[in-house]
Amino acid sequence: MHFAVYVPLLAPLLLLPCLRLLAPQLHPRFASWLLMITMVALGLGSTASLAILTAAGLVKLPVAQLTGRWSAELLAQYDAVGLPVGVGAAAGLAGSVVACGYTLARWARALNRARRELGEVAGDAAFTVVPDDTPYAYTLPGSRGKIVVSSGMLRALTTAERRALLAHERAHLESRHDLIHCLAMLAVRLNPLLVPLRATLSYTIERWADESAVRDTGDRPAAARAIGKAALAARAGSRPPVGSLAAAAGPVPRRVQALLRPAPVLGLRGLLRSFVGVICAGTIVMVVGSGLATVEAASDLNRALETSEVAG
Amino acid sequence: MVGHGAPRQEPDAGNSATPNRRGPGQLEAEILAALWAAGEPVTAAVVQREVGPDLAYTTVVTILSRLRDKGVLARVRTGRAYAYVPIADEPGLAARRMRRVLDSEADRRTVLARFVSDLSSADELLLRAVLDESVPPEGPSPSEGRGRGGQD
C-alpha cells in the first residue's frame, strides 16, 4: 500500500505544533478559520484514508475473488494491506461515522431542550435577563440565538463594560460560532489526534468575539475589565487563591492581557510578508499535501483493481 | 446610580470612543441591562445619561415604552416623574431552571457559549496581577476585584 494513504491519519501530529505556534500570531478571526478548515480537511482526509484501507484490505478476502471479477494471482502482486489492517480500518471507519452521528444527535437534543425551556422565557426577545445574583452570561446558539445574562452579572459591571459584554455575545451569534464549534467537534470524531486543536480553536473564537466587541464599542480597556471582573465575580465566595504562577496561563488571563495590548493586525496581507507567513504556508502545504496523498492512494488502489480484472 | 461606580469609571474612558451607531435591538438590550444593574427605579433622564449621552431623550423614552409594552419593565411614579424598574417574573425564573437543567449535563459546555470560563487558583492570581497593573493610580477601582461580585 502506498505510504500516502497514512498521511492524513498522521498529519495532525505534524500540524499540531505548527498551528499552536501560529495561532497566537494571527488575528483571531483568521486563526479560527485556518484551524477549522484544517480540522475539517484532515477529518475528511482521514475518513477517505480509512475507506481506502478498508477497500484494500477487503479486496484480499476470498469473497471478493469469488465474484470472479478479479484474478487472485494478479491481485496478490498488488502490495495491498493485510487483512487485519483492512478490518481495523473498517472498524475505525464505522466507529467514527457512528460517533459523528451520535455527537450530532446529542448536540441537537441538548440545544432543543435548552431552546424549549428558554423559549418560554424569552419569546422573541434576543436578550434575556435572569434575576439571579450569581453572575453569568452566555449565548444560546442558532439562527435566532439568544443572549442570557444574570442580574448579578449586570450589577457587577459598569455601563461601558456591560456594553462590551453584550457586544461579545452578539459577535458569537452573528458570526455563527456555534457552527464552527460543531464542525470542529465532528472533525475530532473523525480523527481523534485532532483533539488538542479544539481547545486552541475555542480560545481563538473567544478572542475573535472579544475583538469584534472592541470594534463595535471602540473601548478596548472596558472589554478587558469586563472579562476580568466577570471571571473574578464568578469566583467570589470561594477560598482565596494560593499557589504560584508556575503553570501556563489559562484562557481568561490571556484574553485580558491580549485586550490590554494593541489590537492584533496580522491579517492576510501582513502574513504574506513575515516569517509567520512561512509557517502558515508550510501548514497549508501539508494539509493540501495530505489531501493529494489520499487521492494518490485511491488511484493506486483503483489501478490495481483494474489491472487485476479478469478479461471477459 | 445606575451601575457600580459609574461616575468615576466613565472619565477613564477618555480613551474610549463613542460607541458606533447602535441598532434598536442593541439599545433595548443596553437600556434593559442598565435598569437591572441599577437595583432601584430610575428615570428616563438618568438612563439617557448613563447609556447614551449621544442618544436623544425622546429615543430613550420611546425604547422604555417599547420595553414596557413587552412586559419586561414597569413604570412607577416617583414624585412628579416616572421611574422605570425591570420586572422579575415567572419567565425569568424559568430561565434559572433551564440553567440548572443544563448545568447537570456535560452538554452545557458544547451548547452554551459562556462569557468566561472557570478560573483556576493560579489564573485568579495572574488575573488580579494583570488587572492591578492596568488600573490607573487614582480612584478606588483596584478594590473592585477583591471579593466583590454579585453583590447587592
mmCIF file of C-alpha atoms in Angstrom, chain A residues 106-107 109-111 113-115 117-118 120-121 125 127-141 148 151-166 168-170 172 174 185 198 206 210 215-219 221 223-236 238-245 247-253 255-257 260, chain B residues 2-6 9-10 12-13 15-22 25-26 28-39 50-54 70 72 87-102 104-131 134-135 144-152:
data_model
loop_
_atom_site.group_PDB
_atom_site.id
_atom_site.type_symbol
_atom_site.label_atom_id
_atom_site.label_comp_id
_atom_site.label_asym_id
_atom_site.label_seq_id
_atom_site.Cartn_x
_atom_site.Cartn_y
_atom_site.Cartn_z
ATOM 1 C CA ARG A 106 -26.755 14.665 21.306
ATOM 2 C CA TRP A 107 -25.844 18.219 20.443
ATOM 3 C CA ARG A 109 -31.067 17.278 21.582
ATOM 4 C CA ALA A 110 -29.358 19.422 24.225
ATOM 5 C CA LEU A 111 -29.826 22.504 22.083
ATOM 6 C CA ARG A 113 -34.015 21.202 25.218
ATOM 7 C CA ALA A 114 -32.381 24.480 26.142
ATOM 8 C CA ARG A 115 -34.337 26.329 23.465
ATOM 9 C CA GLU A 117 -37.083 25.973 28.193
ATOM 10 C CA LEU A 118 -35.726 29.350 27.278
ATOM 11 C CA GLU A 120 -40.952 30.173 27.286
ATOM 12 C CA VAL A 121 -38.804 32.831 28.801
ATOM 13 C CA ALA A 125 -36.506 38.729 22.671
ATOM 14 C CA PHE A 127 -31.743 39.389 25.146
ATOM 15 C CA THR A 128 -32.978 37.958 28.421
ATOM 16 C CA VAL A 129 -32.072 38.920 31.965
ATOM 17 C CA VAL A 130 -32.375 36.244 34.624
ATOM 18 C CA PRO A 131 -32.998 37.504 38.148
ATOM 19 C CA ASP A 132 -30.098 35.698 39.743
ATOM 20 C CA ASP A 133 -27.372 37.037 41.998
ATOM 21 C CA THR A 134 -24.868 34.538 40.632
ATOM 22 C CA PRO A 135 -23.009 36.304 37.842
ATOM 23 C CA TYR A 136 -23.054 34.563 34.483
ATOM 24 C CA ALA A 137 -23.637 35.291 30.837
ATOM 25 C CA TYR A 138 -23.900 33.059 27.818
ATOM 26 C CA THR A 139 -25.419 32.716 24.386
ATOM 27 C CA LEU A 140 -27.790 30.085 23.179
ATOM 28 C CA PRO A 141 -26.769 29.446 19.591
ATOM 29 C CA VAL A 148 -28.793 35.346 28.541
ATOM 30 C CA SER A 151 -28.803 40.355 37.041
ATOM 31 C CA GLY A 152 -25.822 39.609 39.282
ATOM 32 C CA MET A 153 -23.517 39.945 36.297
ATOM 33 C CA LEU A 154 -25.109 43.185 35.189
ATOM 34 C CA ARG A 155 -24.746 44.692 38.635
ATOM 35 C CA ALA A 156 -21.051 43.844 38.777
ATOM 36 C CA LEU A 157 -20.210 45.806 35.629
ATOM 37 C CA THR A 158 -20.186 49.460 34.612
ATOM 38 C CA THR A 159 -22.080 50.778 31.597
ATOM 39 C CA ALA A 160 -19.089 50.512 29.267
ATOM 40 C CA GLU A 161 -18.308 47.006 30.487
ATOM 41 C CA ARG A 162 -21.912 45.883 30.037
ATOM 42 C CA ARG A 163 -21.766 47.214 26.528
ATOM 43 C CA ALA A 164 -18.615 45.174 25.859
ATOM 44 C CA LEU A 165 -20.240 42.049 27.294
ATOM 45 C CA LEU A 166 -23.318 42.406 25.089
ATOM 46 C CA HIS A 168 -19.095 39.999 22.724
ATOM 47 C CA GLU A 169 -22.141 37.752 22.992
ATOM 48 C CA ARG A 170 -23.676 39.322 19.918
ATOM 49 C CA HIS A 172 -20.837 34.904 18.794
ATOM 50 C CA GLU A 174 -23.615 36.978 14.273
ATOM 51 C CA MET A 185 -16.475 18.588 17.153
ATOM 52 C CA ARG A 198 -10.247 22.009 19.775
ATOM 53 C CA GLU A 206 -13.354 33.795 22.191
ATOM 54 C CA ASP A 210 -13.518 39.963 22.043
ATOM 55 C CA ARG A 215 -14.588 47.026 17.080
ATOM 56 C CA ASP A 216 -18.244 47.691 17.915
ATOM 57 C CA THR A 217 -17.766 49.593 21.142
ATOM 58 C CA GLY A 218 -14.454 51.317 20.430
ATOM 59 C CA ASP A 219 -13.418 50.648 24.036
ATOM 60 C CA PRO A 221 -9.923 48.599 28.172
ATOM 61 C CA ALA A 223 -13.664 44.854 27.316
ATOM 62 C CA ALA A 224 -10.592 43.742 29.270
ATOM 63 C CA ARG A 225 -12.123 44.857 32.553
ATOM 64 C CA ALA A 226 -15.452 43.224 31.734
ATOM 65 C CA ILE A 227 -13.795 39.844 31.260
ATOM 66 C CA GLY A 228 -11.650 40.219 34.355
ATOM 67 C CA LYS A 229 -14.493 41.345 36.589
ATOM 68 C CA ALA A 230 -16.831 38.701 35.277
ATOM 69 C CA ALA A 231 -14.325 35.939 35.956
ATOM 70 C CA LEU A 232 -13.446 37.203 39.428
ATOM 71 C CA ALA A 233 -17.067 37.796 40.338
ATOM 72 C CA ALA A 234 -17.871 34.226 39.423
ATOM 73 C CA ARG A 235 -15.188 33.084 41.835
ATOM 74 C CA ALA A 236 -16.238 35.353 44.675
ATOM 75 C CA SER A 238 -14.515 30.593 47.014
ATOM 76 C CA ARG A 239 -11.392 30.372 49.122
ATOM 77 C CA PRO A 240 -8.610 32.851 48.470
ATOM 78 C CA PRO A 241 -6.151 31.583 45.900
ATOM 79 C CA VAL A 242 -2.875 30.053 46.956
ATOM 80 C CA GLY A 243 -0.003 28.729 44.930
ATOM 81 C CA SER A 244 2.384 30.010 42.352
ATOM 82 C CA LEU A 245 2.046 31.325 38.850
ATOM 83 C CA ALA A 247 1.508 26.810 35.352
ATOM 84 C CA ALA A 248 0.760 28.126 31.868
ATOM 85 C CA ALA A 249 -1.882 30.841 31.959
ATOM 86 C CA GLY A 250 -5.448 29.811 31.222
ATOM 87 C CA PRO A 251 -7.676 31.446 28.640
ATOM 88 C CA VAL A 252 -9.176 34.190 30.806
ATOM 89 C CA PRO A 253 -5.939 35.941 31.853
ATOM 90 C CA ARG A 255 -7.744 37.214 26.893
ATOM 91 C CA VAL A 256 -7.436 40.097 29.311
ATOM 92 C CA GLN A 257 -3.743 40.534 28.536
ATOM 93 C CA LEU A 260 -4.666 45.354 27.286
ATOM 94 C CA VAL B 2 -27.018 53.119 37.519
ATOM 95 C CA GLY B 3 -24.079 50.729 37.546
ATOM 96 C CA HIS B 4 -21.428 50.500 40.174
ATOM 97 C CA GLY B 5 -19.100 53.451 40.429
ATOM 98 C CA ALA B 6 -20.323 54.557 37.049
ATOM 99 C CA GLN B 9 -15.459 54.873 35.717
ATOM 100 C CA GLU B 10 -16.753 56.858 32.784
ATOM 101 C CA ASP B 12 -11.279 56.892 32.379
ATOM 102 C CA ALA B 13 -12.993 56.108 29.148
ATOM 103 C CA ASN B 15 -9.541 56.684 25.501
ATOM 104 C CA SER B 16 -12.811 55.106 24.538
ATOM 105 C CA ALA B 17 -14.654 56.412 21.558
ATOM 106 C CA THR B 18 -18.360 56.957 21.479
ATOM 107 C CA PRO B 19 -19.758 53.586 20.573
ATOM 108 C CA ASN B 20 -20.590 53.081 16.960
ATOM 109 C CA ARG B 21 -24.101 53.547 15.826
ATOM 110 C CA ARG B 22 -26.188 51.044 17.734
ATOM 111 C CA GLY B 25 -32.157 45.878 19.388
ATOM 112 C CA GLN B 26 -28.812 46.746 20.902
ATOM 113 C CA GLU B 28 -33.026 47.986 24.061
ATOM 114 C CA ALA B 29 -30.593 45.454 25.456
ATOM 115 C CA GLU B 30 -28.288 48.122 26.898
ATOM 116 C CA ILE B 31 -31.134 50.043 28.474
ATOM 117 C CA LEU B 32 -32.684 46.940 29.976
ATOM 118 C CA ALA B 33 -29.274 45.901 31.277
ATOM 119 C CA ALA B 34 -28.785 49.331 32.836
ATOM 120 C CA LEU B 35 -32.127 49.085 34.615
ATOM 121 C CA TRP B 36 -31.264 45.708 36.084
ATOM 122 C CA ALA B 37 -27.869 46.983 37.207
ATOM 123 C CA ALA B 38 -29.449 49.952 38.948
ATOM 124 C CA GLY B 39 -31.249 47.951 41.600
ATOM 125 C CA GLU B 50 -25.731 56.511 31.611
ATOM 126 C CA VAL B 51 -26.403 54.631 28.431
ATOM 127 C CA GLY B 52 -26.175 57.211 25.766
ATOM 128 C CA PRO B 53 -25.331 60.828 26.074
ATOM 129 C CA ASP B 54 -25.337 60.604 22.292
ATOM 130 C CA LYS B 70 -43.147 43.876 26.016
ATOM 131 C CA VAL B 72 -40.132 43.420 30.811
ATOM 132 C CA ILE B 87 -39.760 43.059 36.151
ATOM 133 C CA ALA B 88 -38.692 39.787 37.695
ATOM 134 C CA ASP B 89 -41.378 37.301 36.889
ATOM 135 C CA GLU B 90 -42.144 33.717 36.012
ATOM 136 C CA PRO B 91 -40.267 33.663 32.694
ATOM 137 C CA GLY B 92 -37.103 34.851 34.424
ATOM 138 C CA LEU B 93 -37.389 32.051 36.953
ATOM 139 C CA ALA B 94 -37.917 29.603 34.120
ATOM 140 C CA ALA B 95 -34.572 30.681 32.705
ATOM 141 C CA ARG B 96 -32.968 29.964 36.034
ATOM 142 C CA ARG B 97 -34.417 26.472 35.964
ATOM 143 C CA MET B 98 -33.090 25.980 32.470
ATOM 144 C CA ARG B 99 -29.618 26.826 33.570
ATOM 145 C CA ARG B 100 -29.753 24.229 36.315
ATOM 146 C CA VAL B 101 -31.092 21.687 33.874
ATOM 147 C CA LEU B 102 -28.180 22.215 31.550
ATOM 148 C CA SER B 104 -26.045 18.956 35.114
ATOM 149 C CA GLU B 105 -25.154 17.900 31.642
ATOM 150 C CA ALA B 106 -21.768 17.706 30.038
ATOM 151 C CA ASP B 107 -23.556 19.156 27.042
ATOM 152 C CA ARG B 108 -23.651 22.528 28.692
ATOM 153 C CA ARG B 109 -20.181 23.272 27.515
ATOM 154 C CA THR B 110 -20.992 22.412 23.947
ATOM 155 C CA VAL B 111 -24.386 24.048 23.786
ATOM 156 C CA LEU B 112 -23.812 27.275 25.634
ATOM 157 C CA ALA B 113 -21.050 29.719 24.883
ATOM 158 C CA ARG B 114 -20.128 31.189 28.273
ATOM 159 C CA PHE B 115 -18.670 34.634 28.507
ATOM 160 C CA VAL B 116 -15.844 33.497 30.754
ATOM 161 C CA SER B 117 -14.649 30.020 31.658
ATOM 162 C CA ASP B 118 -13.855 28.951 35.203
ATOM 163 C CA LEU B 119 -10.705 30.322 36.787
ATOM 164 C CA SER B 120 -8.137 28.133 38.434
ATOM 165 C CA SER B 121 -6.414 29.464 41.541
ATOM 166 C CA ALA B 122 -3.270 30.219 39.580
ATOM 167 C CA ASP B 123 -5.307 32.028 36.955
ATOM 168 C CA GLU B 124 -7.013 34.111 39.591
ATOM 169 C CA LEU B 125 -3.649 35.254 40.943
ATOM 170 C CA LEU B 126 -2.434 36.086 37.477
ATOM 171 C CA LEU B 127 -5.641 37.869 36.571
ATOM 172 C CA ARG B 128 -5.554 40.090 39.641
ATOM 173 C CA ALA B 129 -1.939 40.951 38.900
ATOM 174 C CA VAL B 130 -2.763 41.817 35.295
ATOM 175 C CA LEU B 131 -5.768 43.930 36.224
ATOM 176 C CA SER B 134 -3.663 48.174 34.181
ATOM 177 C CA VAL B 135 -5.717 50.249 36.590
ATOM 178 C CA GLU B 144 -13.287 46.209 42.774
ATOM 179 C CA GLY B 145 -11.678 42.910 42.039
ATOM 180 C CA ARG B 146 -11.307 41.839 45.592
ATOM 181 C CA GLY B 147 -14.006 39.596 46.805
ATOM 182 C CA ARG B 148 -16.676 41.635 45.212
ATOM 183 C CA GLY B 149 -19.214 40.145 42.988
ATOM 184 C CA GLY B 150 -22.876 39.578 42.508
ATOM 185 C CA GLN B 151 -23.370 41.906 45.339
ATOM 186 C CA ASP B 152 -26.359 43.915 46.319
#
